[in-house]
Coordinates of C-alpha atoms in Angstrom, one line a residue:
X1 CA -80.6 -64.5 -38.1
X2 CA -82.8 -67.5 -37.0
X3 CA -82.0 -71.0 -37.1
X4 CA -83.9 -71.3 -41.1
X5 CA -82.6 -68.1 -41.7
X6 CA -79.0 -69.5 -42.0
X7 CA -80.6 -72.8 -43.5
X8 CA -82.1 -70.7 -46.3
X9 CA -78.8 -68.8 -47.1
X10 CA -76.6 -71.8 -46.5
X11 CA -79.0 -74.0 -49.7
X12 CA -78.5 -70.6 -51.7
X13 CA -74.7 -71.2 -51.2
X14 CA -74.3 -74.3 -52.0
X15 CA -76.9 -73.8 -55.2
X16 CA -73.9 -71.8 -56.6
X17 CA -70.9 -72.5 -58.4
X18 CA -68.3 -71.1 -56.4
X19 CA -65.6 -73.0 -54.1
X20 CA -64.0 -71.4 -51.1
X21 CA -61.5 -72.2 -49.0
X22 CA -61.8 -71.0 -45.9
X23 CA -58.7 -69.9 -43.0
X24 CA -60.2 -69.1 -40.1
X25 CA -59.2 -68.0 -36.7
X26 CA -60.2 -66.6 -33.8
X27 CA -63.9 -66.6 -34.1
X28 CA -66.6 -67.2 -36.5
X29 CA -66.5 -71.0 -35.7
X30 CA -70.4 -71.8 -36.2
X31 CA -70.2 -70.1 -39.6
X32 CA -67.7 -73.2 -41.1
X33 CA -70.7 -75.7 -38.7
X34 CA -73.4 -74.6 -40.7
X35 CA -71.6 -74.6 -44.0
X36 CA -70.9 -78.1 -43.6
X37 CA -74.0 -79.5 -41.6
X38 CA -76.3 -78.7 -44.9
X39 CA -76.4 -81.0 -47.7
X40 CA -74.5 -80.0 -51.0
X41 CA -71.5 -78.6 -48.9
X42 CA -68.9 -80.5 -51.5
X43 CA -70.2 -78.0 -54.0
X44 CA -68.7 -75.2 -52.0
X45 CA -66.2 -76.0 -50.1
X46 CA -62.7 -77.2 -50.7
X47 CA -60.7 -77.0 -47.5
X48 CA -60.7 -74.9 -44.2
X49 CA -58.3 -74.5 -42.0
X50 CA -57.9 -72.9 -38.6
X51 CA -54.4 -71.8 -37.4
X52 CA -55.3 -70.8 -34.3
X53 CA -51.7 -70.9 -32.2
X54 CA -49.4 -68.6 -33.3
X55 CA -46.9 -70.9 -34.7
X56 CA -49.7 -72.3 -36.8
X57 CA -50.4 -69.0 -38.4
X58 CA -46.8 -68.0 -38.5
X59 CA -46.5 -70.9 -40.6
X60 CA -49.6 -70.5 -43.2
X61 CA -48.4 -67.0 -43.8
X62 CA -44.6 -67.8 -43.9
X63 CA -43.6 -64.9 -41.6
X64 CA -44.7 -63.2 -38.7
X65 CA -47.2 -61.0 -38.5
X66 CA -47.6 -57.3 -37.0
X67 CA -50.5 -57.9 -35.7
X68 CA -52.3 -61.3 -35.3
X69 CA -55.7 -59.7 -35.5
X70 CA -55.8 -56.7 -38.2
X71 CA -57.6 -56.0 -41.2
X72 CA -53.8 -56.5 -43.0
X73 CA -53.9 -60.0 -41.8
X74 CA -57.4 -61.1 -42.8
X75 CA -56.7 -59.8 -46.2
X76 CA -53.6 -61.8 -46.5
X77 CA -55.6 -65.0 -45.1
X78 CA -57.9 -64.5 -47.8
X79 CA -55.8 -64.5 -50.5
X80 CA -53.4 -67.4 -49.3
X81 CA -57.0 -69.0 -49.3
X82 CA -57.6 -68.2 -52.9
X83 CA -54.8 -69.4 -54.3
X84 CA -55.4 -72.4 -52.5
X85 CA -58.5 -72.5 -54.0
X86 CA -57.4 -72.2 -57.5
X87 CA -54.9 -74.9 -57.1
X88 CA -58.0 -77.4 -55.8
X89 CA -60.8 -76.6 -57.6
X90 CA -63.0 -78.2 -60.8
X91 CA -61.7 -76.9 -64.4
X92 CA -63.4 -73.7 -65.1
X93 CA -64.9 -73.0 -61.4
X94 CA -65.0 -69.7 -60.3
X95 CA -63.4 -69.8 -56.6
X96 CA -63.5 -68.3 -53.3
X97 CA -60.7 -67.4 -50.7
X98 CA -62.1 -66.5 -47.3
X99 CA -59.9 -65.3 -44.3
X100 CA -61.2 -64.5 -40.9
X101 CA -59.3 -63.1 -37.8
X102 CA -60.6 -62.1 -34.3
X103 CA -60.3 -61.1 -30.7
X104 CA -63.6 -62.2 -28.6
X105 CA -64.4 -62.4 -25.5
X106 CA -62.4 -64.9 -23.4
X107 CA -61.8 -66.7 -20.0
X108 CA -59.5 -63.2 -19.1
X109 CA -60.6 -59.8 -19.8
X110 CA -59.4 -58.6 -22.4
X111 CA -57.2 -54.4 -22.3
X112 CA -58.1 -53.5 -26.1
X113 CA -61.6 -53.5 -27.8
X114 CA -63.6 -57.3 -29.1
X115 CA -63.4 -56.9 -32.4
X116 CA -62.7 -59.4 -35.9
X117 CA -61.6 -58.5 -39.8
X118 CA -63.0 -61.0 -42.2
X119 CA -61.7 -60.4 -46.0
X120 CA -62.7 -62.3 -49.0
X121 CA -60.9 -62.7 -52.1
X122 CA -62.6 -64.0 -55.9
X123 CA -60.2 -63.4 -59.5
X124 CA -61.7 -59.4 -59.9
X125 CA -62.9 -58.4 -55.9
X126 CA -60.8 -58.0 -52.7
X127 CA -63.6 -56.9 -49.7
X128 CA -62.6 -56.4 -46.1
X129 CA -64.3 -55.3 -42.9
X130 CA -63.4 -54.6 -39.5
X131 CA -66.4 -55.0 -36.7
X132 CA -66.2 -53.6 -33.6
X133 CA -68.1 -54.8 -30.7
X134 CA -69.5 -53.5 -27.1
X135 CA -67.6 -55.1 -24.3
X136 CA -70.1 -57.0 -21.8
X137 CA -73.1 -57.0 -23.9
X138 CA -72.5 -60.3 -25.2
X139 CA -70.9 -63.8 -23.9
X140 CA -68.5 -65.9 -26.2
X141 CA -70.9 -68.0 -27.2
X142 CA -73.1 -64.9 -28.5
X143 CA -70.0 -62.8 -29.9
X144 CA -69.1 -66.0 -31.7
X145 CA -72.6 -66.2 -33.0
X146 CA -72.5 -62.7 -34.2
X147 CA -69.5 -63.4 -35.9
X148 CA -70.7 -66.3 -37.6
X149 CA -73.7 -64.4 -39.2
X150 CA -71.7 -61.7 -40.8
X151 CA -69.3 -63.9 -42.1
X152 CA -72.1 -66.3 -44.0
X153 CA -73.0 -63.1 -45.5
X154 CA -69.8 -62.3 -46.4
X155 CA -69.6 -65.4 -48.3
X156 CA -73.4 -65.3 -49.9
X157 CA -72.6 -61.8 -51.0
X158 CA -69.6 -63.1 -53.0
X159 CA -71.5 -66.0 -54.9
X160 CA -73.7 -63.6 -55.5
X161 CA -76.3 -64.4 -53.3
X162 CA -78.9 -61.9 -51.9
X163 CA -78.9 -61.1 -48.4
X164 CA -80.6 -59.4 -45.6
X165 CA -79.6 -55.7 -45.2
X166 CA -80.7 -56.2 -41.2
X167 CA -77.6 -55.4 -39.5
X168 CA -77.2 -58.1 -36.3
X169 CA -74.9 -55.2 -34.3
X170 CA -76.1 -52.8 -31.9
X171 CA -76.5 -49.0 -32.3
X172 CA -73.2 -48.4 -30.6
X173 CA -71.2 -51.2 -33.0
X174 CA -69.5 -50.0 -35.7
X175 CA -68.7 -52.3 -39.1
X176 CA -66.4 -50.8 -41.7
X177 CA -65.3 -51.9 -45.0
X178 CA -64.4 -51.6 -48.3
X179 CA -64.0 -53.1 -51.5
X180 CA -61.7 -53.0 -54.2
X181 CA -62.2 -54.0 -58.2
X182 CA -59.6 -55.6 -60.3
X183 CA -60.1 -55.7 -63.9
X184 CA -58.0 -58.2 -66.3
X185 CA -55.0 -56.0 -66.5
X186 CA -54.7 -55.4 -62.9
X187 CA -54.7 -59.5 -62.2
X188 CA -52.5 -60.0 -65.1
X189 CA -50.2 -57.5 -62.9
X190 CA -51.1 -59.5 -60.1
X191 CA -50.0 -62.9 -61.5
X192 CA -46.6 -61.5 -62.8
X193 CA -45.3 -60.1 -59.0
X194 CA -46.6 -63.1 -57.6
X195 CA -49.7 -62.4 -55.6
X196 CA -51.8 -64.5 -57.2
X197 CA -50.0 -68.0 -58.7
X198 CA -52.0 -68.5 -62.1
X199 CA -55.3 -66.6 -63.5
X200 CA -57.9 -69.3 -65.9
X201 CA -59.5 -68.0 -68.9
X202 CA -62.9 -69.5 -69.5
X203 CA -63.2 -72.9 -70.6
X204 CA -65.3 -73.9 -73.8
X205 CA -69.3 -73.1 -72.7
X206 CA -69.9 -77.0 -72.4
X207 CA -67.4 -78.0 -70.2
X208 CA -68.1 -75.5 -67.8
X209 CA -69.4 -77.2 -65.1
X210 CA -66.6 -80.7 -65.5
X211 CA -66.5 -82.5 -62.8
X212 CA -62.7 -83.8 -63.8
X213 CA -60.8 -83.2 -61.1
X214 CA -57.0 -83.6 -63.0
X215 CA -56.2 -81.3 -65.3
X216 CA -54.0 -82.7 -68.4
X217 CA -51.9 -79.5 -69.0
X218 CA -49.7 -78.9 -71.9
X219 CA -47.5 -75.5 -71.4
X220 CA -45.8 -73.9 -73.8
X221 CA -45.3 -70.0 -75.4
X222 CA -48.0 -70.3 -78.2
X223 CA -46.2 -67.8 -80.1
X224 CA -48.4 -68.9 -82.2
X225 CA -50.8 -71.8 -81.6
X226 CA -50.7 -74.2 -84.3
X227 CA -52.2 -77.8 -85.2
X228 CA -49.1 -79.1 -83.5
X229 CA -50.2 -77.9 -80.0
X230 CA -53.9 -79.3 -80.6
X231 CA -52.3 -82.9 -81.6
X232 CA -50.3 -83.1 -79.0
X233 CA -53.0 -82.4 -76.4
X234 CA -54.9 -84.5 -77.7
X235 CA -52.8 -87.3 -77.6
X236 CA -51.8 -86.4 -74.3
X237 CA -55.4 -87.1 -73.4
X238 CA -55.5 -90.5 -75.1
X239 CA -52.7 -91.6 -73.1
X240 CA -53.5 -90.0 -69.5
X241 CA -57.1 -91.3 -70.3
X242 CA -59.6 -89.2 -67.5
X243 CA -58.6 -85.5 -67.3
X244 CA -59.5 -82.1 -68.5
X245 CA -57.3 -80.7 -71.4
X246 CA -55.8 -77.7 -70.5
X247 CA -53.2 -75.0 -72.4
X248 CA -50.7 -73.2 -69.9
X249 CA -48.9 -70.2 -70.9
X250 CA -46.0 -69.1 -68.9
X251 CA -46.0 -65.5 -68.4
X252 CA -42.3 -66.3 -66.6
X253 CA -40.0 -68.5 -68.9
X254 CA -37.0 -70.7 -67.3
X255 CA -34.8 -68.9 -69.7
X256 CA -36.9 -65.7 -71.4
X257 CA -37.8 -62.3 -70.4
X258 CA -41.5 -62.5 -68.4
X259 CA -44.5 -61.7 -70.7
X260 CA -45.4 -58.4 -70.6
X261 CA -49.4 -58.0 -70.0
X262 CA -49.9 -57.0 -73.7
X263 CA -48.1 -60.1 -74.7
X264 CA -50.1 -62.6 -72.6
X265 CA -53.8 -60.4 -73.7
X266 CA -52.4 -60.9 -77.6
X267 CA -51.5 -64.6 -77.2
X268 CA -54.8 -65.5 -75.5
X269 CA -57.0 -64.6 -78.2
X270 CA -55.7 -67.4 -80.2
X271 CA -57.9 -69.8 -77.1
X272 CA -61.5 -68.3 -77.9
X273 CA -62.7 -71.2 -78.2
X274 CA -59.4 -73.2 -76.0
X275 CA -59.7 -73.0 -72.5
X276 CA -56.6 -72.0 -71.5
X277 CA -53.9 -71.1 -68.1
X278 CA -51.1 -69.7 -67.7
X279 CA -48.8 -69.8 -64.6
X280 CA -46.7 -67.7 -63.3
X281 CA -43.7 -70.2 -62.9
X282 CA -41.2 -71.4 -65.2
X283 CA -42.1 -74.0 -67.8
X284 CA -39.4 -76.3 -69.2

């Protein structure tokens, strides 16, 4: 891609809704660059990080990993990277977790192939792709590059945004990926063995965009909503003063069984017009 090329996609990026956080390491450096060298990049992104020794990324994914660079651990990146999202972003925002890992070209030569895994991660889509590249036909510099391109598009093509089917690798490079789909049940599975730490339901039509940044949340079973809840959030607003109101439901109680997924579906249609989240931890 040239120089406006990237400009262009970067404005359509940032002209979106979605927020990302971004973990990346090993490569791909000029992507987070011209993400945040355009104007409007508050709008998209939340937080990057780049645990590039091994003790840094032994620590953002609490263990070791098998392998440093592997599709396994840019998927993992990129959904430590959503939930970091969730946890950071506007009321009612959908968000983005991006993870990146790669072995380029370096100062020594390197035994096994160049290569890098880039995953991304929103509340219904998991994608991930390994690229493989031809030793000695590009420098660092130009691997990085390379790099950099496919993940913007990465990015673009998960807000949505349409991008060039012009592949950037050479006839001998090989990229493969795929995709998986998660529909409501499958996160509310998700959210109750832990992978993801809470799942938001959509917020009234008007309050969409908010740009509160504290949530005022009142948590409690809702078993059912009543006028009682609505008072007290509402006072609780009164007295916090600048927030957005929030209901949490707990789909793991300090001292209940968890919610099954049936319960948490039937309890949530009482919010149609209540935005509403529920967490995964304990409420007491």
């Amino acid at each position: 891609m040239t120089e406006a090329c990237v400009r262009v996609l970067v404005e359509a990026v940032h002209s979106t809704p979605l927020q990302a956080v971004l973990y990346l390491s090993g490569g791909a450096s000029k992507a987070l660059g011209w993400l945040m060298s355009v104007p409007g990049a508050t709008n998209t992104i939340l937080e990057s990080v780049i645990p590039y020794s091994r003790v840094s990324m032994i620590q953002l994914l609490d263990k070791v990993p098998t392998h440093y660079c592997s599709e396994q651990t840019a998927e993992e990146l990129a959904l430590l990277a959503y939930n970091r999202a969730l946890k950071l972003s506007n009321p009612g925002v959908p968000v983005l977790g991006v993870g990146f890992t790669g072995s380029l070209a370096s100062s020594r030569p390197k035994f096994g192939d160049h290569r890098f895994h880039l995953s991304t991660r929103t509340s219904n889509r998991l994608w991930v792709s390994t690229v493989t590249l031809s030793k000695g036909l590009r420098t660092r510099d130009q691997e990085d590059t390379l790099s950099s391109h496919i993940l913007l598009k990465a990015i673009a093509n998960a807000c949505k945004v349409p991008v060039s089917s012009v592949s950037d690798l050479s006839e001998t490079e090989m990229q493969d990926e795929y995709e998986k789909q998660f529909n409501e049940d499958q996160q509310l599975e998700q959210l109750l063995n832990g992978e993801i730490c809470f799942k938001i339901y959509p917020f009234p039509s008007d309050a969409k965009t908010s740009n509160e940044e504290r949530k005022i949340i009142l948590s409690g079973a809702f078993n059912p909503l009543h006028d009682g809840h609505l008072k007290l959030l509402e006072v609780a607003v009164s007295v916090c003063g600048a927030g957005y109101p929030c209901f949490e439901l707990s789909a793991v109680n300090a001292d209940k069984p968890p919610l099954s997924v049936s319960e948490i579906k039937d309890r949530i249609k009482q919010f149609e017009k209540v935005g509403l989240s529920h967490h995964k931890y304990p409420a007491f």
